mmCIF file of C-alpha atoms in Angstrom:
data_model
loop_
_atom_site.group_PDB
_atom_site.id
_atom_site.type_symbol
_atom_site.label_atom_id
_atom_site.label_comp_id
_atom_site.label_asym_id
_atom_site.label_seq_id
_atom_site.Cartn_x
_atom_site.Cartn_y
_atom_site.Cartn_z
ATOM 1 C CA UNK A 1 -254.762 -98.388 -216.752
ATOM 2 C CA UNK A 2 -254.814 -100.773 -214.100
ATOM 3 C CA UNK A 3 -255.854 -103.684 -216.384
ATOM 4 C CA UNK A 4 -252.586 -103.235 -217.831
ATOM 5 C CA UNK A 5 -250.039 -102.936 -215.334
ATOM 6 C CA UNK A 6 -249.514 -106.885 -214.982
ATOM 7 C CA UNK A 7 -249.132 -106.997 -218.852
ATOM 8 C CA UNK A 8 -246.417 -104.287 -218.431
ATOM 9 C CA UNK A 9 -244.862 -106.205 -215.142
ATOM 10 C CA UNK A 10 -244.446 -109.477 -217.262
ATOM 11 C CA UNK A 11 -242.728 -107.763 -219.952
ATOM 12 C CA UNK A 12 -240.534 -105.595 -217.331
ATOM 13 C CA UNK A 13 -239.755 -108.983 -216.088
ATOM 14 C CA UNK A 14 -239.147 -110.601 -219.565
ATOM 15 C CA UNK A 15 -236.669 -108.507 -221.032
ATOM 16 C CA UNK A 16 -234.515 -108.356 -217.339
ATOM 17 C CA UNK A 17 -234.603 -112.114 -217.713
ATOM 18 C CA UNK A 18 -233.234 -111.973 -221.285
ATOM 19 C CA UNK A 19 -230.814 -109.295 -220.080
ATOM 20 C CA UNK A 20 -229.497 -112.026 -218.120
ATOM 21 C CA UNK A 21 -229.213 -114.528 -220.562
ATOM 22 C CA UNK A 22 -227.886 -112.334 -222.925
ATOM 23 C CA UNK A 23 -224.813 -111.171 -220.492
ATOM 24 C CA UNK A 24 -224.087 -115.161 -219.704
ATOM 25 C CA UNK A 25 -223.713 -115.245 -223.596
ATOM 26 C CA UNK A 26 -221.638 -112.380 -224.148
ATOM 27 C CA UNK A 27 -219.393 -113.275 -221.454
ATOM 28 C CA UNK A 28 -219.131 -117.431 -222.050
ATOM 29 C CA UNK A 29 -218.497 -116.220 -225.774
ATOM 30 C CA UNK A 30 -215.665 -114.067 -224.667
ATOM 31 C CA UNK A 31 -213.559 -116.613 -222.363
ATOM 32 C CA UNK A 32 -215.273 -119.575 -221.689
ATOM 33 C CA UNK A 33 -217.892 -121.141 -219.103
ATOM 34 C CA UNK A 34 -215.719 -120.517 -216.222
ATOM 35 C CA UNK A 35 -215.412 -116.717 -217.112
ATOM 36 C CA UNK A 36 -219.214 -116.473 -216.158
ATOM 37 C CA UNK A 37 -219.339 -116.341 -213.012
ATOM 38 C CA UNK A 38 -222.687 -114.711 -211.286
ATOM 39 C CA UNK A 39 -220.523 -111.898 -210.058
ATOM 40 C CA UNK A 40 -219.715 -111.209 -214.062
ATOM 41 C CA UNK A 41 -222.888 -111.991 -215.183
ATOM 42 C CA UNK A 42 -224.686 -109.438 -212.950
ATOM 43 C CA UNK A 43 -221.908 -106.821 -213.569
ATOM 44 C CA UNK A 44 -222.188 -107.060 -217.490
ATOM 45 C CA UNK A 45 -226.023 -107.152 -217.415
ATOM 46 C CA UNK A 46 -226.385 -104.086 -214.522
ATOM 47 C CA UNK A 47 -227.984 -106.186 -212.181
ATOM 48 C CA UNK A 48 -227.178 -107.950 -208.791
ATOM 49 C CA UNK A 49 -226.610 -111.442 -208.096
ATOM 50 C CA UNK A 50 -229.796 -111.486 -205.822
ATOM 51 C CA UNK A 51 -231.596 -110.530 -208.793
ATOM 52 C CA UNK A 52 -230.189 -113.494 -210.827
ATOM 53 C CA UNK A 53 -231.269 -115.909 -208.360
ATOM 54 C CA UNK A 54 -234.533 -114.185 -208.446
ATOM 55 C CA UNK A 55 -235.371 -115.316 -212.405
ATOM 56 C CA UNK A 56 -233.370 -118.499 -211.889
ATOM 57 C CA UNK A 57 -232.638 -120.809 -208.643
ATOM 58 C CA UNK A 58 -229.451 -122.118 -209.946
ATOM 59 C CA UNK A 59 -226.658 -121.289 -212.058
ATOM 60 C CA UNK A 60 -227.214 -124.646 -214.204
ATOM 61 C CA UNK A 61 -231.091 -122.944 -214.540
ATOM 62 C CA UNK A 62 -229.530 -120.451 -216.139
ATOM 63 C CA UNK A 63 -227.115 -121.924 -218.357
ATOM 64 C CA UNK A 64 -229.933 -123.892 -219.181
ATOM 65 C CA UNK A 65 -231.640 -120.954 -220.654
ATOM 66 C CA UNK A 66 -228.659 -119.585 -222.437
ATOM 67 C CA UNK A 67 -227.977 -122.793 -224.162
ATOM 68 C CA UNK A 68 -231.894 -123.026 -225.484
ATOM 69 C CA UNK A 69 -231.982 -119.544 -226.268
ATOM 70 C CA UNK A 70 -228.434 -119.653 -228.441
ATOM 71 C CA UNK A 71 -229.105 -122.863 -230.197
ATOM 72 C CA UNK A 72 -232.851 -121.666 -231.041
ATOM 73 C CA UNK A 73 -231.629 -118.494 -231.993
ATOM 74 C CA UNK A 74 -229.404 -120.135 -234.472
ATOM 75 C CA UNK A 75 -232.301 -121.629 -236.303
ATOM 76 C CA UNK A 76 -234.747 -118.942 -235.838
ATOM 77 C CA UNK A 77 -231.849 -116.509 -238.280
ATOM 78 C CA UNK A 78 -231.610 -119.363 -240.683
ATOM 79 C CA UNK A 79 -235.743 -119.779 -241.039
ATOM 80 C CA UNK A 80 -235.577 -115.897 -241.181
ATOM 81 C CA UNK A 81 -234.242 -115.936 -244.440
ATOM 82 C CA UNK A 82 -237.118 -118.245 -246.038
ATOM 83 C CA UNK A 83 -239.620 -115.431 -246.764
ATOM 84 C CA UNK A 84 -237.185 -113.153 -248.344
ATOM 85 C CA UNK A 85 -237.137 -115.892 -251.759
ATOM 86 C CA UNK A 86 -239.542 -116.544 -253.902
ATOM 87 C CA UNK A 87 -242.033 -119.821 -253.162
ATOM 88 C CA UNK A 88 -240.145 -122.391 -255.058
ATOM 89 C CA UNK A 89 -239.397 -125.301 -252.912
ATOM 90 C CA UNK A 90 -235.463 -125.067 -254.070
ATOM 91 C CA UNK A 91 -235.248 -121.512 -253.832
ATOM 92 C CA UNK A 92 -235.999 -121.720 -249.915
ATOM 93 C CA UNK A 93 -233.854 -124.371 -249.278
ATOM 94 C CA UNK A 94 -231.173 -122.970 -250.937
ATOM 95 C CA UNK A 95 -231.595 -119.583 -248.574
ATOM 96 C CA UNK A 96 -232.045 -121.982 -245.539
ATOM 97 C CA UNK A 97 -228.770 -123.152 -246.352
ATOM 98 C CA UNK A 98 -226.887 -120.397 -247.231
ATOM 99 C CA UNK A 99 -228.247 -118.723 -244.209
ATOM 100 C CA UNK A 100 -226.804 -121.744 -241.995
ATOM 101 C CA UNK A 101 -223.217 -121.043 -243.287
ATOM 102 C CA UNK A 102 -223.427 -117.155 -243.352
ATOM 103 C CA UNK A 103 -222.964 -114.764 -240.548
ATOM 104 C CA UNK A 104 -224.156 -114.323 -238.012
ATOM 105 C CA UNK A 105 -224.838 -117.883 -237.984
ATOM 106 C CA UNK A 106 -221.575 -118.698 -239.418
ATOM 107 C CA UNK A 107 -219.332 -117.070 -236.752
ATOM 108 C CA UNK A 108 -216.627 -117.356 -234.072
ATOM 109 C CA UNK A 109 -218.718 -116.604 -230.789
ATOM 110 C CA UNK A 110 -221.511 -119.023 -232.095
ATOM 111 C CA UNK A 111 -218.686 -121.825 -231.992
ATOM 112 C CA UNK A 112 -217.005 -120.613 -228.961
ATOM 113 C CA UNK A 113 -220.537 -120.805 -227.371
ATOM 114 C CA UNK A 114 -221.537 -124.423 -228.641
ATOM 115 C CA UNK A 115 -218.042 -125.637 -227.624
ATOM 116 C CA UNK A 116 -218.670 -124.790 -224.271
ATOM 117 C CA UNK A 117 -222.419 -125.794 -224.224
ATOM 118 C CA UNK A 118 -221.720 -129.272 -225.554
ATOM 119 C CA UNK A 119 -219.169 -129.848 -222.574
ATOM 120 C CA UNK A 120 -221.787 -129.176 -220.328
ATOM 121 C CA UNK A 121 -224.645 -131.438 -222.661
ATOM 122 C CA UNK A 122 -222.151 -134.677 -222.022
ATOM 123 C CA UNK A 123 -221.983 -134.414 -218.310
ATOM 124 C CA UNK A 124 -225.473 -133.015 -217.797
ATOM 125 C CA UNK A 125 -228.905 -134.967 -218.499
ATOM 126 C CA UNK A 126 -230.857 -131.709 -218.682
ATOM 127 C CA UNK A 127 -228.479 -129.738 -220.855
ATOM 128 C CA UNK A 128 -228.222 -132.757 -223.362
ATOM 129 C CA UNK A 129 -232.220 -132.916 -223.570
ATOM 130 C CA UNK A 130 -231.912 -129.158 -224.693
ATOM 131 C CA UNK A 131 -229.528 -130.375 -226.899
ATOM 132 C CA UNK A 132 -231.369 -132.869 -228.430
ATOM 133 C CA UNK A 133 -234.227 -130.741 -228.650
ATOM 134 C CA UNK A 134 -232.668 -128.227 -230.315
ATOM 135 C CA UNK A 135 -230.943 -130.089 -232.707
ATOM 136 C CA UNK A 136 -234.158 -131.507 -233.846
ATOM 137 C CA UNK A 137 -235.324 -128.137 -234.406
ATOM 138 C CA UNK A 138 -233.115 -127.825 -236.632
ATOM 139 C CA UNK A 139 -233.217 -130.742 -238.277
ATOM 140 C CA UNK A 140 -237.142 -130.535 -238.580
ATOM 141 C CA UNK A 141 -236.951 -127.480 -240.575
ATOM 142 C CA UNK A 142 -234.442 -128.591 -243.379
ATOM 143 C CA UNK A 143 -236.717 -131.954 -243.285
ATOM 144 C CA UNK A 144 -239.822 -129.722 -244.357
ATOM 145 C CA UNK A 145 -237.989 -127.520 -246.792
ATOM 146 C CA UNK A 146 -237.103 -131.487 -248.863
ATOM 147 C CA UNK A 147 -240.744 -132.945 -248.369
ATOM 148 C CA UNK A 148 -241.652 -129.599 -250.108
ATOM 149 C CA UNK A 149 -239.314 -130.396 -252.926
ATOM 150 C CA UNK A 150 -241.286 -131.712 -256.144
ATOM 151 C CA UNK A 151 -239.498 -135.109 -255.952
ATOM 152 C CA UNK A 152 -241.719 -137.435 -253.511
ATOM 153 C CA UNK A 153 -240.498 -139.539 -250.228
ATOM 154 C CA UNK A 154 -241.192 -141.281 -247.822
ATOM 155 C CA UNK A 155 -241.270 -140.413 -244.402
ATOM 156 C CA UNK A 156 -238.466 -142.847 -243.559
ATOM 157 C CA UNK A 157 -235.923 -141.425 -246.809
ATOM 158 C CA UNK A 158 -236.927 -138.025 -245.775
ATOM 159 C CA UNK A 159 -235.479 -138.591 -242.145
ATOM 160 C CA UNK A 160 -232.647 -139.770 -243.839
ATOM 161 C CA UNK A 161 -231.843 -136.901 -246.124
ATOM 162 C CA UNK A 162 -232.170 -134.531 -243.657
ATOM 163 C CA UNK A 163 -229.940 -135.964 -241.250
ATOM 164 C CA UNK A 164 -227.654 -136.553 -243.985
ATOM 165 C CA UNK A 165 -227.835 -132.918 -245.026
ATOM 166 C CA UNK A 166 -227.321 -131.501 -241.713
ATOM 167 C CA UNK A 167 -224.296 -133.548 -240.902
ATOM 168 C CA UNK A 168 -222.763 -131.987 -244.348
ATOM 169 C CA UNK A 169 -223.685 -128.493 -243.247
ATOM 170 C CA UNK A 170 -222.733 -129.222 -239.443
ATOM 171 C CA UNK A 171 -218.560 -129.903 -240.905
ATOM 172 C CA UNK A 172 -218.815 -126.903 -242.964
ATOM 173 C CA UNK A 173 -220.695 -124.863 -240.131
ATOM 174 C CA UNK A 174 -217.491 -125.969 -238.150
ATOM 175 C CA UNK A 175 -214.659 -125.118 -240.209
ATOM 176 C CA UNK A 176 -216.321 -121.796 -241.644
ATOM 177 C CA UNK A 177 -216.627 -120.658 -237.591
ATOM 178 C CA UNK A 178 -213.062 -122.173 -236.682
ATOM 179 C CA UNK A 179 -211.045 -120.769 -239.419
ATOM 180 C CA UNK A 180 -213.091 -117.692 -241.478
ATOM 181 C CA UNK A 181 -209.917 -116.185 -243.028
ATOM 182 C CA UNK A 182 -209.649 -119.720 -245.023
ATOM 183 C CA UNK A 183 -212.306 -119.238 -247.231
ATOM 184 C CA UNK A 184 -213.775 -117.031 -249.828
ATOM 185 C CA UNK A 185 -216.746 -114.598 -249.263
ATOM 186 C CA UNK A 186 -220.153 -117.034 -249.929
ATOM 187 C CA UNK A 187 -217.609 -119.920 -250.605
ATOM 188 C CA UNK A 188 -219.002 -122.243 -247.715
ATOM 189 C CA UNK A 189 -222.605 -121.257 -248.619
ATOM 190 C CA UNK A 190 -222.441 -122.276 -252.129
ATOM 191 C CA UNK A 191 -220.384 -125.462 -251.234
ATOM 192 C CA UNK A 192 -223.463 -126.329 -248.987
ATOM 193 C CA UNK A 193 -225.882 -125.769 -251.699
ATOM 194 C CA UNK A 194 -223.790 -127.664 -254.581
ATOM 195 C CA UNK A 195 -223.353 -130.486 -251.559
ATOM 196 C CA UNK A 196 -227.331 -130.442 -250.818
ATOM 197 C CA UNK A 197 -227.792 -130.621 -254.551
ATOM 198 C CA UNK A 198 -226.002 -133.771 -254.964
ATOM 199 C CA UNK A 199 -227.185 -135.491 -252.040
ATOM 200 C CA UNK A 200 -230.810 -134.525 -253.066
ATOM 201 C CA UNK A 201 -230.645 -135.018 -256.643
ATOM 202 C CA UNK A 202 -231.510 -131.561 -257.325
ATOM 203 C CA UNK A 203 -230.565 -128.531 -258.685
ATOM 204 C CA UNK A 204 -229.814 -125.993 -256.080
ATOM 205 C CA UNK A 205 -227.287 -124.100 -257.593
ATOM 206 C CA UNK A 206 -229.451 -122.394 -260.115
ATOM 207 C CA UNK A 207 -231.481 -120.703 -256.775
ATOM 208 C CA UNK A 208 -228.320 -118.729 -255.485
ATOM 209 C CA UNK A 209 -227.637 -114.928 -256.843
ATOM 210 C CA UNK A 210 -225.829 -114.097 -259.328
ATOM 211 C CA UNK A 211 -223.373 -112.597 -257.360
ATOM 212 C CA UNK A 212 -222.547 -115.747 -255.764
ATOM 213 C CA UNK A 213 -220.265 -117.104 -258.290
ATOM 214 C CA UNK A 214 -217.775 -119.887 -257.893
ATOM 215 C CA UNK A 215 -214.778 -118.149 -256.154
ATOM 216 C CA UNK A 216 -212.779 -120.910 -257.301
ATOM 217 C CA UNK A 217 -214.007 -122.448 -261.106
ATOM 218 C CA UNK A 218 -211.987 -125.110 -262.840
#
């Protein structure tokens, strides 16, 4: 029993640290960087402020944390959708991407929240290495769902189809966050996977469900 109780302690500590976090999300989503203040951010998450300087010794420590933990979250729901597909190469990518322009990764808050983060990424070295780091995260992933595509390249056209790709599905990302009422249920998702197709060279479209018909055929 005693062996444990350190084990327990951490994760005690753990989850009031992501309480934290989570409450600096919920409330930057809601009105904006400047509606976080510690006060808020300790009311919301049923803490005190003493306790958030406790888990982090400034507020920019924990904005830093919110900002990994958002934009990693991000990717970690679109990976999450990889094992639910069979093992073709296409069939993954195709859920990767339909994932990225779904909810809830396709969503109002998630923009409101990277609005305000990149702000804070331009003026601040630390929050733009998060940034960077992050967006290669990203990146990485849809760069190892092509390489596993049957066609071969290189290193080099690999980096270049990937950041190609995620530019495509960053504008769509956008606009299907900004203005959801504009398009048709699974519209933006199959528009990414048509637009990965032709970049690509591949057939992607044949990988999405039945169900996901053009809204709008010719």
């Amino acid at each position: 029993m005693t062996v444990d109780q350190p084990k327990f302690r951490r994760m005690g500590e753990e989850r009031r640290r992501d309480d934290l976090i989570a409450a600096a999300l919920d409330l930057m989503a809601e009105g904006g960087p400047e509606s976080a203040t510690v006060r808020a951010i300790a009311a919301r998450a049923g803490a005190t402020p003493g306790l958030i300087r406790y888990y982090f010794s400034t507020k920019d420590d924990l904005w830093r944390a919110a900002y990994r933990t958002h934009m990693t979250r991000l990717t970690e729901q679109c990976r999450a959708a990889i094992p639910a597909v069979p093992s073709s190469p296409g069939a993954r990518l195709t859920a990767f991407v339909v994932a990225s322009l779904s909810p809830p990764v396709t969503d109002g808050a998630a923009l409101r929240l990277w609005a305000g983060f990149i702000g804070m990424a331009q003026k601040n070295p630390a929050m733009n290495e998060i940034h960077e780091t992050t967006y290669l995260l990203y990146r990485d992933a849809l760069q190892e769902l092509i390489a596993a595509l049957p066609r071969r390249r290189d290193t080099a056209r690999l980096r270049t189809l990937a950041i190609a790709c995620n530019g495509v599905l960053d504008g769509l990302w956008l606009e299907g966050c900004a203005l959801p009422d504009k398009f048709a249920d699974g519209e933006l998702a199959r528009i990414g996977v048509e637009s990965m197709g032709a970049i690509l060279g591949e057939d992607l479209l044949c990988h999405l469900a039945p169900d996901a018909a053009d809204p709008h055929p010719a």
